[in-house]
Tab-separated table of N, CA, C and O and ligand atoms in Angstrom:
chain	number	residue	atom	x	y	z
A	865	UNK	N	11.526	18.799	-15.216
A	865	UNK	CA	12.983	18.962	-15.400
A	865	UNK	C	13.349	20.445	-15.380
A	865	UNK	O	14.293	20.808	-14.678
A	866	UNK	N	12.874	21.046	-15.881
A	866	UNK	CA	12.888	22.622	-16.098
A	866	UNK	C	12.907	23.528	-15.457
A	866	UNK	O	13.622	24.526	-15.558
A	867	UNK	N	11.440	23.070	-14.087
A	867	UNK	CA	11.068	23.893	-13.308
A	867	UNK	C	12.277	23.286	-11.742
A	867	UNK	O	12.524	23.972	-10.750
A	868	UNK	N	12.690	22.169	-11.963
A	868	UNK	CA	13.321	21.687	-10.551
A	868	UNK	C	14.395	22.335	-11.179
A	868	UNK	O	14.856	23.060	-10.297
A	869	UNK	N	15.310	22.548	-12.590
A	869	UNK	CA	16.457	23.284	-12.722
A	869	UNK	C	16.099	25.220	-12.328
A	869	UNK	O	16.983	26.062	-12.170
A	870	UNK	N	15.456	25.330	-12.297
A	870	UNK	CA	14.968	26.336	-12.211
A	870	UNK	C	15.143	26.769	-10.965
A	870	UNK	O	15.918	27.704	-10.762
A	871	UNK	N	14.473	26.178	-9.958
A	871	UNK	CA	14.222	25.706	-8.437
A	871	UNK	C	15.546	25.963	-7.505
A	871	UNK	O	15.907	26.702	-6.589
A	872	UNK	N	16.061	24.851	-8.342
A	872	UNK	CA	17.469	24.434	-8.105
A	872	UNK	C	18.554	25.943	-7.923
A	872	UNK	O	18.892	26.621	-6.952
A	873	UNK	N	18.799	25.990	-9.172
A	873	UNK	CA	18.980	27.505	-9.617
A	873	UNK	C	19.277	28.474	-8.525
A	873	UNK	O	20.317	28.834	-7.974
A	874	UNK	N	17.518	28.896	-8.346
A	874	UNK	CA	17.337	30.108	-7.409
A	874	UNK	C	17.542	29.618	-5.719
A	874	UNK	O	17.221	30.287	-4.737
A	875	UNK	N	18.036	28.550	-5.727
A	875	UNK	CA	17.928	28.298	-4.345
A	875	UNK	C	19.680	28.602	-3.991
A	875	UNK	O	20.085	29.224	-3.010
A	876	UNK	N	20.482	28.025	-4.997
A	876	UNK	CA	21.502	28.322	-5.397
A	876	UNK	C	22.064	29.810	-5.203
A	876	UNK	O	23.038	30.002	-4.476
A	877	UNK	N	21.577	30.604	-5.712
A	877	UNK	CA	21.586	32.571	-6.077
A	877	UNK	C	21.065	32.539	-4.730
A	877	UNK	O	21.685	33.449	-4.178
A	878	UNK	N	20.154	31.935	-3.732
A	878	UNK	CA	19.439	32.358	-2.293
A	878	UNK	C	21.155	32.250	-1.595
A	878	UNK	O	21.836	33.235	-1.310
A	879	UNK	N	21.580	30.810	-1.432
A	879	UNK	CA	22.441	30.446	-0.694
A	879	UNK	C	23.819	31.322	-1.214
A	879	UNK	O	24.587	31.627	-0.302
A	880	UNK	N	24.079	31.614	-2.146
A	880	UNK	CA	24.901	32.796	-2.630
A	880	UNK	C	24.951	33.633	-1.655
A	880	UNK	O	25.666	33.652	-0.653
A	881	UNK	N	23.921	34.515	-2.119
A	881	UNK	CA	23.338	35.674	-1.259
A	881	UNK	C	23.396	36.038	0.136
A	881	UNK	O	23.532	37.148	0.651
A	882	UNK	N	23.202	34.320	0.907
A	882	UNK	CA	23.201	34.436	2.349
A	882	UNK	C	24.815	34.192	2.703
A	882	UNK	O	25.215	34.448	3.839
A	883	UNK	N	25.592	33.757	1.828
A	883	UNK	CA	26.959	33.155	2.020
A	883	UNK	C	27.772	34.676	2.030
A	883	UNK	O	28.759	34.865	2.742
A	884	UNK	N	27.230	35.656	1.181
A	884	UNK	CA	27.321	36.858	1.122
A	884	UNK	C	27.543	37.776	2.086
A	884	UNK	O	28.542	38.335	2.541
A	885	UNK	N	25.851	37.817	2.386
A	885	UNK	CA	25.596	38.361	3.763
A	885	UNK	C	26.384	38.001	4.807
A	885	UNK	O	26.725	39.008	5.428
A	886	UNK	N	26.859	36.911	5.309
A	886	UNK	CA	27.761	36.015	6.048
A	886	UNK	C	28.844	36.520	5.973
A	886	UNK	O	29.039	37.174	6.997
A	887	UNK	N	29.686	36.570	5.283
A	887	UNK	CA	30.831	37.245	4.681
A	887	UNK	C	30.937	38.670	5.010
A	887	UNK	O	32.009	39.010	5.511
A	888	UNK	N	30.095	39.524	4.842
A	888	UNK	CA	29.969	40.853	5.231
A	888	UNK	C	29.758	41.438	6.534
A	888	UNK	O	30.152	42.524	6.959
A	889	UNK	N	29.061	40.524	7.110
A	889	UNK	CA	28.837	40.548	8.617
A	889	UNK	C	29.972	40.320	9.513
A	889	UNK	O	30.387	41.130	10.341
A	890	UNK	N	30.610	38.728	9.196
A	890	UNK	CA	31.740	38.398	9.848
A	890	UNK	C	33.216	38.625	8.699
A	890	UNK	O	34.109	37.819	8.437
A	891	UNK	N	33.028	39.879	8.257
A	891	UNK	CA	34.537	39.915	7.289
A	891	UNK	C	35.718	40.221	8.536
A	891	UNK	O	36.729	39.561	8.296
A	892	UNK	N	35.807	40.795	9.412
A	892	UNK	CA	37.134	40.682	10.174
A	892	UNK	C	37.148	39.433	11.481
A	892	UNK	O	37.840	39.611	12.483
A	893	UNK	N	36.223	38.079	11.287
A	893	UNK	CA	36.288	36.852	12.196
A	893	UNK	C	36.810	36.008	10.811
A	893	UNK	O	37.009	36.406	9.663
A	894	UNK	N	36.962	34.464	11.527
A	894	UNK	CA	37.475	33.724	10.823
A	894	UNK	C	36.468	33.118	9.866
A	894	UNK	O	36.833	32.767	8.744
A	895	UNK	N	35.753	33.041	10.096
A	895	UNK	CA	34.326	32.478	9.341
A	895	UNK	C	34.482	33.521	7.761
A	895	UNK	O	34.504	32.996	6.647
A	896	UNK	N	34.554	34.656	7.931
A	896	UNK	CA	33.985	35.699	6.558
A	896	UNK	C	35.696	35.092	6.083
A	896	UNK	O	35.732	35.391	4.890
A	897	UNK	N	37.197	34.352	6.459
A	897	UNK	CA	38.169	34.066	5.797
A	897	UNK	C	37.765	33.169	4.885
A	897	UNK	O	38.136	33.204	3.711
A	898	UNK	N	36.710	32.011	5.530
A	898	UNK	CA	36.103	30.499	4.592
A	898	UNK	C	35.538	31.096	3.356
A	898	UNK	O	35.666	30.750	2.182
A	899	UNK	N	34.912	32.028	3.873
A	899	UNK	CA	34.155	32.286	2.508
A	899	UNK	C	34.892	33.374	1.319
A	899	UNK	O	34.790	34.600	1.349
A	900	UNK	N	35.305	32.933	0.755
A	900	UNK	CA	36.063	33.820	-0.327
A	900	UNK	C	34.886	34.212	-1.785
A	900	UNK	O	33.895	33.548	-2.085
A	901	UNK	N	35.471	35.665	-2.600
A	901	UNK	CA	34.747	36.000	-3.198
A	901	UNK	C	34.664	35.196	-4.280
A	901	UNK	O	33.703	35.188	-5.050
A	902	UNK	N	36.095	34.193	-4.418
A	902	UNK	CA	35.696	33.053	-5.811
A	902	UNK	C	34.854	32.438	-5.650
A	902	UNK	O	33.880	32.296	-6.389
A	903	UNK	N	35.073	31.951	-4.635
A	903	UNK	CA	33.590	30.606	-4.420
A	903	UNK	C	32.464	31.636	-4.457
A	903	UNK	O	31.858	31.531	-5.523
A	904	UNK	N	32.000	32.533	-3.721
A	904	UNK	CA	30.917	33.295	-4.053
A	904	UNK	C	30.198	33.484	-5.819
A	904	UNK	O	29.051	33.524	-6.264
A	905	UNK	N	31.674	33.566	-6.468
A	905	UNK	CA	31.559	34.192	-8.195
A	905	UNK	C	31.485	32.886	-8.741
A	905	UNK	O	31.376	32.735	-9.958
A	906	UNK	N	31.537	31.867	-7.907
A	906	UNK	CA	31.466	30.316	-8.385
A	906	UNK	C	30.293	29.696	-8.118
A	906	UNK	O	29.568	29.265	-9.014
A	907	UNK	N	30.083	29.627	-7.150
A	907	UNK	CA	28.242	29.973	-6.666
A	907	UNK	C	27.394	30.637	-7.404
A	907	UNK	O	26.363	30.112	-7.825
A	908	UNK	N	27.729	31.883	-7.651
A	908	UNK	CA	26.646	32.313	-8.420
A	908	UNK	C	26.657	32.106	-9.949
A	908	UNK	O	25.574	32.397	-10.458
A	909	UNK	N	27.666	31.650	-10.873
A	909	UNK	CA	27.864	31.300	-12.094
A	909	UNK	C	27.063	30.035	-12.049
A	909	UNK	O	26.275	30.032	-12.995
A	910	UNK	N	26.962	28.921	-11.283
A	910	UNK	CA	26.583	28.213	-11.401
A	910	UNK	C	25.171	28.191	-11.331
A	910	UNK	O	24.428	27.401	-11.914
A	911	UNK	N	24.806	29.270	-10.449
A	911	UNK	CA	23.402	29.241	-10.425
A	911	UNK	C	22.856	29.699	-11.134
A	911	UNK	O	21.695	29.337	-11.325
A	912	UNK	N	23.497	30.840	-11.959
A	912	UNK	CA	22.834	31.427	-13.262
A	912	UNK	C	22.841	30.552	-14.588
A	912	UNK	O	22.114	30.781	-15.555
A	913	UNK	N	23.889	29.380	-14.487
A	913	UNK	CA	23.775	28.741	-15.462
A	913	UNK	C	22.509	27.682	-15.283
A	913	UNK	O	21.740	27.371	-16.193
A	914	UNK	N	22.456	27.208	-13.954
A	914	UNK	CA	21.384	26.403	-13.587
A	914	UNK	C	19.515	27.011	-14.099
A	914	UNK	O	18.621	26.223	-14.404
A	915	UNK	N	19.354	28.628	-14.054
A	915	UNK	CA	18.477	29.318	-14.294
A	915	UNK	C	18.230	29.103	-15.668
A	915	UNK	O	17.296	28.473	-16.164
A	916	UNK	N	19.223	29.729	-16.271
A	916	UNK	CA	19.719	29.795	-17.963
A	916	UNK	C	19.220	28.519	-18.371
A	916	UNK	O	18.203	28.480	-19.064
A	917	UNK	N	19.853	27.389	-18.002
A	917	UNK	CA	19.146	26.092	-18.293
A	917	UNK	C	17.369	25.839	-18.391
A	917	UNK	O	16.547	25.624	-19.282
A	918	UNK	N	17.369	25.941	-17.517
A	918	UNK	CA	15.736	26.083	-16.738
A	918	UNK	C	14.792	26.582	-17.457
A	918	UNK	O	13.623	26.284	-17.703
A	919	UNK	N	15.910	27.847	-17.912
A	919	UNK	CA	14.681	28.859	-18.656
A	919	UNK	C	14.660	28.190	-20.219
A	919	UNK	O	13.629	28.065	-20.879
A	920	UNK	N	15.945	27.809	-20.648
A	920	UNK	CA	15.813	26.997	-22.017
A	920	UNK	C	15.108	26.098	-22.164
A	920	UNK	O	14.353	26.164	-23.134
A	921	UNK	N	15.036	24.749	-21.188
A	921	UNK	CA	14.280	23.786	-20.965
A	921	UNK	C	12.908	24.007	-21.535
A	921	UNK	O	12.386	23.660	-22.594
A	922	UNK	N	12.422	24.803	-20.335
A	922	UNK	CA	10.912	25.380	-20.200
A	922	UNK	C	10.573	26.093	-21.594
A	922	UNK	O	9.355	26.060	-21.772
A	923	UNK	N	11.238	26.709	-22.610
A	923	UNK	CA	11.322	27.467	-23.647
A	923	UNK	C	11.010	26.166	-24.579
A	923	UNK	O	9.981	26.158	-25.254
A	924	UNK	N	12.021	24.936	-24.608
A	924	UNK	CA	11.902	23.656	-25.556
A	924	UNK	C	10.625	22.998	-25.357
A	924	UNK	O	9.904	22.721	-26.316
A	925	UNK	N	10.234	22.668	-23.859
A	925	UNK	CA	9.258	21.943	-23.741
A	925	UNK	C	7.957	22.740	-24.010
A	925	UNK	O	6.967	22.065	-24.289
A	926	UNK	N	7.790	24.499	-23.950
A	926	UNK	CA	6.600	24.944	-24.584
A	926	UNK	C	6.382	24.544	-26.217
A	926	UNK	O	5.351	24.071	-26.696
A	927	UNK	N	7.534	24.839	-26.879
A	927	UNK	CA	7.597	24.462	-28.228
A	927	UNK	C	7.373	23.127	-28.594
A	927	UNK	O	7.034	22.858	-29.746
A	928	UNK	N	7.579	21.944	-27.428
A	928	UNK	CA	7.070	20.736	-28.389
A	928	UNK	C	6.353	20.371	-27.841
A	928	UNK	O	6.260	19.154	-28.004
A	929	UNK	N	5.390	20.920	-26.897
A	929	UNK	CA	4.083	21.087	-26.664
A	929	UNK	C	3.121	21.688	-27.665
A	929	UNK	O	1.982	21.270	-27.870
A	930	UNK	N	3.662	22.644	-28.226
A	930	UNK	CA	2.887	22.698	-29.199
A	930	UNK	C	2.998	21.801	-30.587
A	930	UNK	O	2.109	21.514	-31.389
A	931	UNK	N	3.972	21.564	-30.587
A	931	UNK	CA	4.166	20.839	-32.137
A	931	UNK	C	3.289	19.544	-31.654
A	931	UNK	O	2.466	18.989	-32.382
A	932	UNK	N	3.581	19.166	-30.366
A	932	UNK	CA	2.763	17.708	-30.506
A	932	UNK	C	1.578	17.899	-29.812
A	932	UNK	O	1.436	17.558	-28.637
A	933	UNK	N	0.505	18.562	-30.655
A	933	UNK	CA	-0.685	18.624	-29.914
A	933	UNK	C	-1.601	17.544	-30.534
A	933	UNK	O	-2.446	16.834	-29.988
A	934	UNK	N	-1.156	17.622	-31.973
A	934	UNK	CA	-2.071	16.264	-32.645
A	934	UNK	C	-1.758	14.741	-32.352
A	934	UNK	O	-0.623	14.276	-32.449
A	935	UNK	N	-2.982	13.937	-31.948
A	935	UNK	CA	-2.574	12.861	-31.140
A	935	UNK	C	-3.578	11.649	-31.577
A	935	UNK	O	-4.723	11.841	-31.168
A	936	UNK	N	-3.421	10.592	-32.227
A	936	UNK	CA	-3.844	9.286	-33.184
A	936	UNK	C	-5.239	9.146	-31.969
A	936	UNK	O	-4.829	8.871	-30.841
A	937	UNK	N	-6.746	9.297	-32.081
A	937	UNK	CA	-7.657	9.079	-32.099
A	937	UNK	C	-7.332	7.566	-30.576
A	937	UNK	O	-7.761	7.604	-29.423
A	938	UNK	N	-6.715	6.773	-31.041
A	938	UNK	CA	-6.552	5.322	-30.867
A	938	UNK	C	-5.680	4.999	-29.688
A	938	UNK	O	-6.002	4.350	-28.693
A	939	UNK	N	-4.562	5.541	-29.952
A	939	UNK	CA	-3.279	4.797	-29.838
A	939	UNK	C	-2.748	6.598	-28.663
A	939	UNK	O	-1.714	6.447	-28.012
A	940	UNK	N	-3.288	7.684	-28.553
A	940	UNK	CA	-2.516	8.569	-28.471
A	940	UNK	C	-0.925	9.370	-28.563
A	940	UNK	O	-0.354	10.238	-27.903
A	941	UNK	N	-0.560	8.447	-29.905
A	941	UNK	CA	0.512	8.812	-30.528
A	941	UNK	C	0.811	10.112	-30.984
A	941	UNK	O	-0.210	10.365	-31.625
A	942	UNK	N	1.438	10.969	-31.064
A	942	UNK	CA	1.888	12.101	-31.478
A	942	UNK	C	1.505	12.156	-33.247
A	942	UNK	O	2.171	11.352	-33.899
A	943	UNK	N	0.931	12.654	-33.714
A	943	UNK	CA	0.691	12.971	-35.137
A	943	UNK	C	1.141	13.823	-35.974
A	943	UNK	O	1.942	14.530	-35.362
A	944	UNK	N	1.064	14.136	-37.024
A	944	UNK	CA	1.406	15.225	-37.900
A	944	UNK	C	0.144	16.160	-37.929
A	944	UNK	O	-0.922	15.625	-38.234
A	945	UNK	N	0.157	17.577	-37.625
A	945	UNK	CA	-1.014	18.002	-37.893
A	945	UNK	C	-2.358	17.802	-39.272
A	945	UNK	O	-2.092	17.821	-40.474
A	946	UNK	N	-3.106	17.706	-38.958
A	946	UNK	CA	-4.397	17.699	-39.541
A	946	UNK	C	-5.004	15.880	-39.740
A	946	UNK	O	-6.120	15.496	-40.090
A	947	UNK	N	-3.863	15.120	-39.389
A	947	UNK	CA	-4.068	13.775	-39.403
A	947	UNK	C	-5.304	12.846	-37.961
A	947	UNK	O	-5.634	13.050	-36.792
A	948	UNK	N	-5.475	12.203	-38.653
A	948	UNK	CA	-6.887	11.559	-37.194
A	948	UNK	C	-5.762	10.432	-36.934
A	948	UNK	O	-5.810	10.193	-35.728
A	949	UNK	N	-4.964	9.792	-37.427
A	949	UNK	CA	-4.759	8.808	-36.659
A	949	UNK	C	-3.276	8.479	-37.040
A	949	UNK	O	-2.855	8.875	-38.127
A	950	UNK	N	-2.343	7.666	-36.066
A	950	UNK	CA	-0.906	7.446	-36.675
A	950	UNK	C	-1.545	6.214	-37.569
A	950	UNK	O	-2.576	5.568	-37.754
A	951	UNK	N	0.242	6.410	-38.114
A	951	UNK	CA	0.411	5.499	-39.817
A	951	UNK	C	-0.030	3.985	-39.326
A	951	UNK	O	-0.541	3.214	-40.139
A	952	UNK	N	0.110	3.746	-38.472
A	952	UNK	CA	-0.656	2.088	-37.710
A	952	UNK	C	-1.799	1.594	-37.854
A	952	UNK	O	-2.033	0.538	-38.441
A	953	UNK	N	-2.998	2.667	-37.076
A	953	UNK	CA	-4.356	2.837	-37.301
A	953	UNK	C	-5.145	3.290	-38.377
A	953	UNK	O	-6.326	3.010	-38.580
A	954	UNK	N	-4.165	4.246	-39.276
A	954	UNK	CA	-4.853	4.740	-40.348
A	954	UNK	C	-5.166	3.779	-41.293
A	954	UNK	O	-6.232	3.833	-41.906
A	955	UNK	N	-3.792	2.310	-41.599
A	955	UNK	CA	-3.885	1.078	-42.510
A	955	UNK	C	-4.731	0.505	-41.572
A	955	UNK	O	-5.276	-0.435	-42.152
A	956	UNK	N	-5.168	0.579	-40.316
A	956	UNK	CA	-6.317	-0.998	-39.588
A	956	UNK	C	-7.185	-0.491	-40.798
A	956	UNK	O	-7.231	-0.924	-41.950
A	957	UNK	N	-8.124	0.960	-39.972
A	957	UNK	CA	-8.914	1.605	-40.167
A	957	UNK	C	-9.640	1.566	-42.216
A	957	UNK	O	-10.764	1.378	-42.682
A	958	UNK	N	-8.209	1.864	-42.880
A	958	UNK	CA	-8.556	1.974	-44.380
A	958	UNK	C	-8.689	0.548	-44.575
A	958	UNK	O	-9.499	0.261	-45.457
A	959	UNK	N	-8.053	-0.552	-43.930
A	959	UNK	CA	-8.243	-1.853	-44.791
A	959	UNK	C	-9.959	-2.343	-43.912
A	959	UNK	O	-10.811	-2.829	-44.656
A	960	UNK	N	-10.231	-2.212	-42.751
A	960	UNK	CA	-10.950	-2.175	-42.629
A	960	UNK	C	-12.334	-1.772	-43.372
A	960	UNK	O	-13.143	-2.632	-43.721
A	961	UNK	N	-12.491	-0.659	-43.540
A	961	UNK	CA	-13.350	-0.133	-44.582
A	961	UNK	C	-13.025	-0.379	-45.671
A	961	UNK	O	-14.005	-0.100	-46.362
A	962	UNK	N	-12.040	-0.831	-46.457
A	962	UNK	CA	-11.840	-1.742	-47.643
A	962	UNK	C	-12.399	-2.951	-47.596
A	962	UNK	O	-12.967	-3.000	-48.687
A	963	UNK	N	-12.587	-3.832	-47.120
A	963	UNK	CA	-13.007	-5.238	-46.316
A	963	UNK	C	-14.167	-5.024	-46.137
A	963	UNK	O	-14.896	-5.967	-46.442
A	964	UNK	N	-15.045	-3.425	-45.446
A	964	UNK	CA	-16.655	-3.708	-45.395
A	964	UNK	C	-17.268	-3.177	-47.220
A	964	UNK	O	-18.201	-3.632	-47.882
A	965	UNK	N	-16.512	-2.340	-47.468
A	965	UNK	CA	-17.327	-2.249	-48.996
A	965	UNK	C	-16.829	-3.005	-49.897
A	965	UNK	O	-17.326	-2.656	-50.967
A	966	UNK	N	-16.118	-3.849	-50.044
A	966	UNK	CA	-15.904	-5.492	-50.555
A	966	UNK	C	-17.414	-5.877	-49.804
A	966	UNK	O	-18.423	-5.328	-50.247
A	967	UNK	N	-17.488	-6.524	-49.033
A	967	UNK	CA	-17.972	-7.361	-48.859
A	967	UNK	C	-19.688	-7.275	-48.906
A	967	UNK	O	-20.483	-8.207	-48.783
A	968	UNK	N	-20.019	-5.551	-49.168
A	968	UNK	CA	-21.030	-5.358	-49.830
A	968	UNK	C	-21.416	-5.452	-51.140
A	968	UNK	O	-22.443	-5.994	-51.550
A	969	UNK	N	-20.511	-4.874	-51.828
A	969	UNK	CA	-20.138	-5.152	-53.048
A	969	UNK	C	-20.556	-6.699	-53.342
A	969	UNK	O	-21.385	-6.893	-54.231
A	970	UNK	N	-19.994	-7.848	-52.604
A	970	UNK	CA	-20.190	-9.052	-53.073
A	970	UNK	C	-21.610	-9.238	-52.354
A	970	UNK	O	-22.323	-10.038	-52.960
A	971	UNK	N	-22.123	-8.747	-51.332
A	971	UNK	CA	-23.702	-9.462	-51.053
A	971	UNK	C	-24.371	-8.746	-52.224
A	971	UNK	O	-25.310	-9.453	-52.593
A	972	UNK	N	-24.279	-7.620	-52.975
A	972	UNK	CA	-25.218	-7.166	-53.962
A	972	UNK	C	-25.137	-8.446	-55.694
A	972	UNK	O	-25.869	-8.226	-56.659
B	1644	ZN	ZN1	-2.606	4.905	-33.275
């Protein structure tokens, strides 16, 4: 999402640029009349906002990349750090091992 706003963006600021160039080349034909400097300042607002985006995106998704690095053993659920397993597996797992030392408990 980030990197295609991103993409997006600079392809945006490219086509600016060349709409530009265009404009400057043919400013006394009819062609450099189509292209006016609003749409140019409209073009490129948009593309900087498209960047701006991009770059926020990419900024959010490093950050909850890191927050969700811990991941349930099992199930690869997102965890709370220092935890082995989500709240699902952790009750199999504890009743499980509740259930085998019971049931030693009763063969002794
Ligand atoms: Zn799990």
């Amino acid at each position: 999402m980030s990197a295609t706003l991103l993409r997006l963006g600079l392809w945006t600021m490219i086509l600016a640029l060349a709409l530009y160039v265009i404009d400057e080349t043919f400013a006394d034909q009819p062609i450099g009349e189509i292209i006016s400097m609003t749409l140019l300042t409209q073009v490129l607002v948009v593309a900087g906002a498209a960047i701006l985006a991009g770059i926020v995106l990419r900024i959010l998704g490093i950050g909850a990349k890191v927050v969700i690095k811990n991941r349930c053993r099992v199930c690869r659920t997102p965890i709370p750090h220092g935890a082995l397993y989500c709240r699902a597996h952790l009750r199999t797992i504890l009743h499980d091992e509740e259930d085998r030392t019971h049931s030693t408990r009763v063969r002794r």
